Coordinates of C-alpha atoms and ligand atoms in Angstrom, one line a residue:
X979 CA 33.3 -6.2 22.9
X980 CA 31.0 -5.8 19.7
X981 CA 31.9 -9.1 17.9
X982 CA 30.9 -10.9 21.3
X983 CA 28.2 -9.1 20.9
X984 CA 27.3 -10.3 17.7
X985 CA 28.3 -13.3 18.7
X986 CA 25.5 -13.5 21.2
X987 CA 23.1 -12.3 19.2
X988 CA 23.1 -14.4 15.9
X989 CA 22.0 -17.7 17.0
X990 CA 18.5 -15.5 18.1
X991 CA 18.4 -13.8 14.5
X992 CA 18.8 -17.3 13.1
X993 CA 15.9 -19.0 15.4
X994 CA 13.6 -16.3 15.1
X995 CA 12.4 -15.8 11.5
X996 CA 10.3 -12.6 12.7
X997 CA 12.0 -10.9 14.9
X998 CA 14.8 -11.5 12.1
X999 CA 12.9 -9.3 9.9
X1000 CA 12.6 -6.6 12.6
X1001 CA 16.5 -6.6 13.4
X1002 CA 17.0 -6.1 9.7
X1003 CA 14.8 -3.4 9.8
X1004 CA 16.2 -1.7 12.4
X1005 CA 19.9 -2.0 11.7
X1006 CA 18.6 -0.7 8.0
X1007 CA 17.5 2.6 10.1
X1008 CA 20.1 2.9 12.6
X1009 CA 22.8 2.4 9.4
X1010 CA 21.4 5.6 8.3
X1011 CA 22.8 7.4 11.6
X1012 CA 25.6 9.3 9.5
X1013 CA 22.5 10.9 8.1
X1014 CA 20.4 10.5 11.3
X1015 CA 16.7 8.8 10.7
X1016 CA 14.3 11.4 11.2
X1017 CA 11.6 9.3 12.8
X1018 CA 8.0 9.9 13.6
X1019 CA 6.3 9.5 17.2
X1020 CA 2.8 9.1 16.9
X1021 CA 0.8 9.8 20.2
X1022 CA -2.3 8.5 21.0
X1023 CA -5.4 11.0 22.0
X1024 CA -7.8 9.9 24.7
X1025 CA -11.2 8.9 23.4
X1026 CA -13.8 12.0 23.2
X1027 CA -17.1 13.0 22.3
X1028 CA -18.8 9.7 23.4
X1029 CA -22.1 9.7 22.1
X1030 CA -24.8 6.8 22.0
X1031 CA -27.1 5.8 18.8
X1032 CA -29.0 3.0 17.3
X1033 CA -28.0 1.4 13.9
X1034 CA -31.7 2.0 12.5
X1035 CA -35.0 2.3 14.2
X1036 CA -37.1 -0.3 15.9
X1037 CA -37.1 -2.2 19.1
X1038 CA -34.3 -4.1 18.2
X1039 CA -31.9 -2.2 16.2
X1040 CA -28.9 -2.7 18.0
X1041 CA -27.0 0.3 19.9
X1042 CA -23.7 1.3 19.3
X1043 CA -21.5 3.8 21.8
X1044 CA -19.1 6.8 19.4
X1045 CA -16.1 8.4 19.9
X1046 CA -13.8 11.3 18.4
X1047 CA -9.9 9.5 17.9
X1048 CA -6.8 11.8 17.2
X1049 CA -3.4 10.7 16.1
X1050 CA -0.6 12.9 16.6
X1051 CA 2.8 13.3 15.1
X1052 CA 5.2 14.8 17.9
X1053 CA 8.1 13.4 16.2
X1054 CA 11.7 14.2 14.5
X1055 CA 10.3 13.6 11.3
X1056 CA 7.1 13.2 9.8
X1057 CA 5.2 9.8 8.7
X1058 CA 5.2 9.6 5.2
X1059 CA 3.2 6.2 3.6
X1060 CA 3.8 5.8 -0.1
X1061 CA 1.5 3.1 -1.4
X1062 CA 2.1 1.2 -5.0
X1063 CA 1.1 -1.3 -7.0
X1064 CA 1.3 -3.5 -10.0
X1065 CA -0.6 -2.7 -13.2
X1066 CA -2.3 -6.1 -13.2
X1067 CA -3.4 -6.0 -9.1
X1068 CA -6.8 -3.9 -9.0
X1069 CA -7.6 -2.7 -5.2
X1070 CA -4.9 -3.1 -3.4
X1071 CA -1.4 -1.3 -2.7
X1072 CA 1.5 -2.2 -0.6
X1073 CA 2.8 0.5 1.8
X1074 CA 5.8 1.6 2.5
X1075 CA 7.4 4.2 5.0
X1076 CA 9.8 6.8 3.8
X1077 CA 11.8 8.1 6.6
X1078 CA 13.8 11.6 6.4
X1079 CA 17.6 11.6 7.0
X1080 CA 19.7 14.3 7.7
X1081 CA 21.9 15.4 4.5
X1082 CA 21.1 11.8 3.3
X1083 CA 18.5 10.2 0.5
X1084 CA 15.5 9.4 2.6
X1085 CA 15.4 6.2 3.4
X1086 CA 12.7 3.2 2.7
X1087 CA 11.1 0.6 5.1
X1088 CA 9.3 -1.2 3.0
X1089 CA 5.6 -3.3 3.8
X1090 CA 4.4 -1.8 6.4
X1091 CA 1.1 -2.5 5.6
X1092 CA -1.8 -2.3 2.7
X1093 CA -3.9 0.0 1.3
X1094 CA -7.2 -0.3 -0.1
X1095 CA -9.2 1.5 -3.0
X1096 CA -12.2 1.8 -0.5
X1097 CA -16.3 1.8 -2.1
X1098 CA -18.3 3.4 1.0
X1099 CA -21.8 5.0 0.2
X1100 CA -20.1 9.3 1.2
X1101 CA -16.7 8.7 -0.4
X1102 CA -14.3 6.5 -2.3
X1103 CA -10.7 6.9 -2.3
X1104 CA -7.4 4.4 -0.8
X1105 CA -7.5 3.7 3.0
X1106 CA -4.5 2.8 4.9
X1107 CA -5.8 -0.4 6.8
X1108 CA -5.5 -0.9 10.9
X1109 CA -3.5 2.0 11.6
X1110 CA -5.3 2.7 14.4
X1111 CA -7.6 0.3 16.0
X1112 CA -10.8 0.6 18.8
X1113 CA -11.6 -1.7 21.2
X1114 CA -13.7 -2.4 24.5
X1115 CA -12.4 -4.9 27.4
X1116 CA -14.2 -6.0 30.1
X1117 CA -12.4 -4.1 33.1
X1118 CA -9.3 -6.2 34.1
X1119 CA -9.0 -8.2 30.8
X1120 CA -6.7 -8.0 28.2
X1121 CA -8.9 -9.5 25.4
X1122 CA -11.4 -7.8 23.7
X1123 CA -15.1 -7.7 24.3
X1124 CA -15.8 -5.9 21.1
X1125 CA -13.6 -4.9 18.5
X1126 CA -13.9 -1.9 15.5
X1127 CA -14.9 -2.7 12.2
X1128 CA -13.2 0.0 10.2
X1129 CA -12.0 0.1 6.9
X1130 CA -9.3 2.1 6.8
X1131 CA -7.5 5.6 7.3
X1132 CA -6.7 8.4 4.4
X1133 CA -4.2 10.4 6.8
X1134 CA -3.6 14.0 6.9
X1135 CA -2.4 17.3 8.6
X1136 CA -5.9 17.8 9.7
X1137 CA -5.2 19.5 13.2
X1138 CA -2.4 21.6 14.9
X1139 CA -1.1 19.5 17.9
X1140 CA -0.8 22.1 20.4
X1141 CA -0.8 19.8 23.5
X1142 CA 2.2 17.9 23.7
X1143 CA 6.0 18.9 23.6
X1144 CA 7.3 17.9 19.8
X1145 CA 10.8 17.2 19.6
X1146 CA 11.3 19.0 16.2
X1147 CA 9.8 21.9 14.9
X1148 CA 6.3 22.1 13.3
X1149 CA 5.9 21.7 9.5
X1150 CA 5.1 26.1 8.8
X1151 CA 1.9 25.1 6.9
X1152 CA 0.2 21.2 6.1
X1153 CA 1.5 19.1 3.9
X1154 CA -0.6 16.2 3.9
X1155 CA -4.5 17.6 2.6
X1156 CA -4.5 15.4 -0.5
X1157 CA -7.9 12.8 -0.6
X1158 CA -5.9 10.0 -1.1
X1159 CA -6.9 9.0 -4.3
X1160 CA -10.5 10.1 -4.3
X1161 CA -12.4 8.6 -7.2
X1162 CA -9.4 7.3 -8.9
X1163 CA -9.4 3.0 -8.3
X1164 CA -6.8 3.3 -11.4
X1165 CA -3.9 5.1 -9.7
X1166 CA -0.6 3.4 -9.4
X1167 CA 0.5 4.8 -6.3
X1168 CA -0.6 7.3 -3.7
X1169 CA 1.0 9.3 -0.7
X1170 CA -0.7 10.5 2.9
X1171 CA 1.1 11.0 6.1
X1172 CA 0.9 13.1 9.2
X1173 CA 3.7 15.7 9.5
X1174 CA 5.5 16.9 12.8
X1175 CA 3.3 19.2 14.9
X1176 CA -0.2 18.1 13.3
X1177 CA -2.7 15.7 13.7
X1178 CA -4.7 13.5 12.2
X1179 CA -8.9 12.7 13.2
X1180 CA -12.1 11.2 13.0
X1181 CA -15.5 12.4 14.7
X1182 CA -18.0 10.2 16.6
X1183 CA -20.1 8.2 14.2
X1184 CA -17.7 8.6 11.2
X1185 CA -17.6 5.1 9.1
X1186 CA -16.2 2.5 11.6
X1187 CA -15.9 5.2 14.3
X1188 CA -18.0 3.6 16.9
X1189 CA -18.7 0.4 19.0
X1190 CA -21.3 -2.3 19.6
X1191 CA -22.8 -1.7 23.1
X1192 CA -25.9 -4.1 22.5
X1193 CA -24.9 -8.1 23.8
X1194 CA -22.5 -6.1 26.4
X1195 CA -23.5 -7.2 30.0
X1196 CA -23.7 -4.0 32.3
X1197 CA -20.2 -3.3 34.2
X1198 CA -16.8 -1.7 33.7
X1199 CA -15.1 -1.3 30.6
X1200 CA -12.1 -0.2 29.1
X1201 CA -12.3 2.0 25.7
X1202 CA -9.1 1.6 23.8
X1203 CA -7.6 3.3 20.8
X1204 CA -4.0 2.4 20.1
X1205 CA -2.3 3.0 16.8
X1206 CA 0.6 1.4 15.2
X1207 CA -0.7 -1.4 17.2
X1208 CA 0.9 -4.7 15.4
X1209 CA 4.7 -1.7 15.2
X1210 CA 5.4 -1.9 11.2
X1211 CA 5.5 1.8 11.5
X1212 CA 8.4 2.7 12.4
X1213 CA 8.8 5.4 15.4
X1214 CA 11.2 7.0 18.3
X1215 CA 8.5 6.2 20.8
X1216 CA 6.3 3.2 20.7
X1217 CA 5.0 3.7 24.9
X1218 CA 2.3 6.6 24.3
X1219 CA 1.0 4.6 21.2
X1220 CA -1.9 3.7 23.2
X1221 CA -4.9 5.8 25.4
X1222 CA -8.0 4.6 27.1
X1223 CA -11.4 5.8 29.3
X1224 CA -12.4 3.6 32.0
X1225 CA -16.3 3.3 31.4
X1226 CA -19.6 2.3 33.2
X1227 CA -21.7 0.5 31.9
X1228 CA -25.6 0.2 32.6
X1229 CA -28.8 -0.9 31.0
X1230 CA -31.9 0.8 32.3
X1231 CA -34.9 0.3 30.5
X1232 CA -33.4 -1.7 27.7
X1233 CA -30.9 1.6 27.2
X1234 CA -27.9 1.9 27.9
X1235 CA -26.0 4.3 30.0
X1236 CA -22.3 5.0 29.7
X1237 CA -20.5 6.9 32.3
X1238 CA -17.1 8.1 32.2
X1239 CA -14.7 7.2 35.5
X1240 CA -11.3 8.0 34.4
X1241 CA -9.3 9.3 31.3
X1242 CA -5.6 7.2 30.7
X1243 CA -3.1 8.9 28.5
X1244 CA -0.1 6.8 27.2
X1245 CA -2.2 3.5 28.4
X1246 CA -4.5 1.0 27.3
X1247 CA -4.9 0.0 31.2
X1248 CA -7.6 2.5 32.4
X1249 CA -8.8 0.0 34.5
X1250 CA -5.3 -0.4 36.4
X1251 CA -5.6 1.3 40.3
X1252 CA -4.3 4.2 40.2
X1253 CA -0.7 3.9 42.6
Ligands
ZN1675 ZN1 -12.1 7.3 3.7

């Protein structure tokens, strides 16, 4: 039965050069089940603390709409990203994910993304890129009208997660509270992660924590966070990576007006009826 199996599944493996990668990937994890993977699930919050301001002053400084995002970790295991790079590459580190294993050596899924030795005006340090991205759709689209500009994420035990069931128990105390490398472009590697039972967030208005709202017709919207959005990380659960608002949209006086009509958990389709 399994050889027919396998049968059945290499010609795919062989056609697919990308989704050969992710088998690989996969089997790499599941291998480890003698010392079972101790994955992460990383659970989207719903957008808060929406607030409207204007990039500068003057009639025609554009507005943009902000937002609170929160990542949680209700996982087996916590996410752990180990960046590193070469002496002779300035800027730049490749990431890699270190899974937990059961009476095993922890295991490593390597390039799941890049970091970068970040130069903002409040703070310098190495930012995990486009772990979670912000977007707004027009209401029953799937593209985006707008999407975020942010640079980057230094991750962290920054909240207790006391809303959702977590499938293992809670790290006693945070383990992730470094500052990923702050004021030091020289280092060779550097580690951030969000352990099981915290989470990890960003106020309204932060760097890259907000939306253009000026150019945007008035009508319905969707707000979108999702994380882990392109999968490299690797997870038990990849269906609550994703949460949204359905908005309202209206310009009155050359101002805008955002309403709130519904708040969508474990969706990026607010703007779906609601069955
Ligand atoms: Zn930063």
């Amino acid at each position: 039965m399994k050889r027919v199996l396998i049968w059945r599944v290499l010609p795919v493996v062989v056609a697919l050069g990308a989704s050969a990668v992710a088998l690989v990937m996969a089997g790499r994890t599941a291998s480890a089940a003698d010392g079972a993977a101790r994955l992460p699930d990383l659970v989207q919050q719903v957008p808060r603390d929406l607030v409207i301001t204007r990039a500068g002053s003057g009639p025609k400084a554009p507005y943009a709409l902000g937002f609170r995002s929160a990542v949680s970790n209700v996982g087996d295991g916590p996410l752990v990203i180990e960046g590193h790079r070469p002496g002779g590459q300035v800027g730049t580190m490749a990431a890699d994910q270190v899974v937990d294993r059961d009476g095993s050596p922890k295991a490593i899924v390597a390039g799941v993304g890049r970091l970068r030795y970040v130069l903002s005006p409040d703070h310098r340090h190495w930012h995990l890129l486009g772990f979670d991205r912000y977007e707004l759709r027009r209401a029953g689209q799937r593209v985006a009208a707008v999407r975020d500009r942010k640079t980057g994420f230094c991750l962290g035990d920054r909240y207790i997660e006391s809303a959702h069931a977590l499938r293992s128990a809670a790290a006693p105390a945070p383990v992730f509270s470094s500052g990923c490398g702050l004021g030091e472009p020289q280092l060779l590697g550097v580690s951030e992660g969000i352990s099981v039972g915290y989470g990890d967030n960003y106020a309204a208005n932060l760097e890259g924590q907000y939306l253009r709202l000026s150019g945007l017709s008035s009508g319905r919207y969707v707000l979108v966070h999702q994380v882990n959005a392109d999968r490299r990380l690797h997870e038990t659960d990849y269906g609550n990576d994703a949460a949204s608002l359905l908005l309202q949209l209206r310009w009155r006086m050359g101002q805008p007006l955002v309403r709130i009509l519904r708040r969508c958990p474990g969706t990026d389709r607010c703007d779906r009826p609601v069955v």
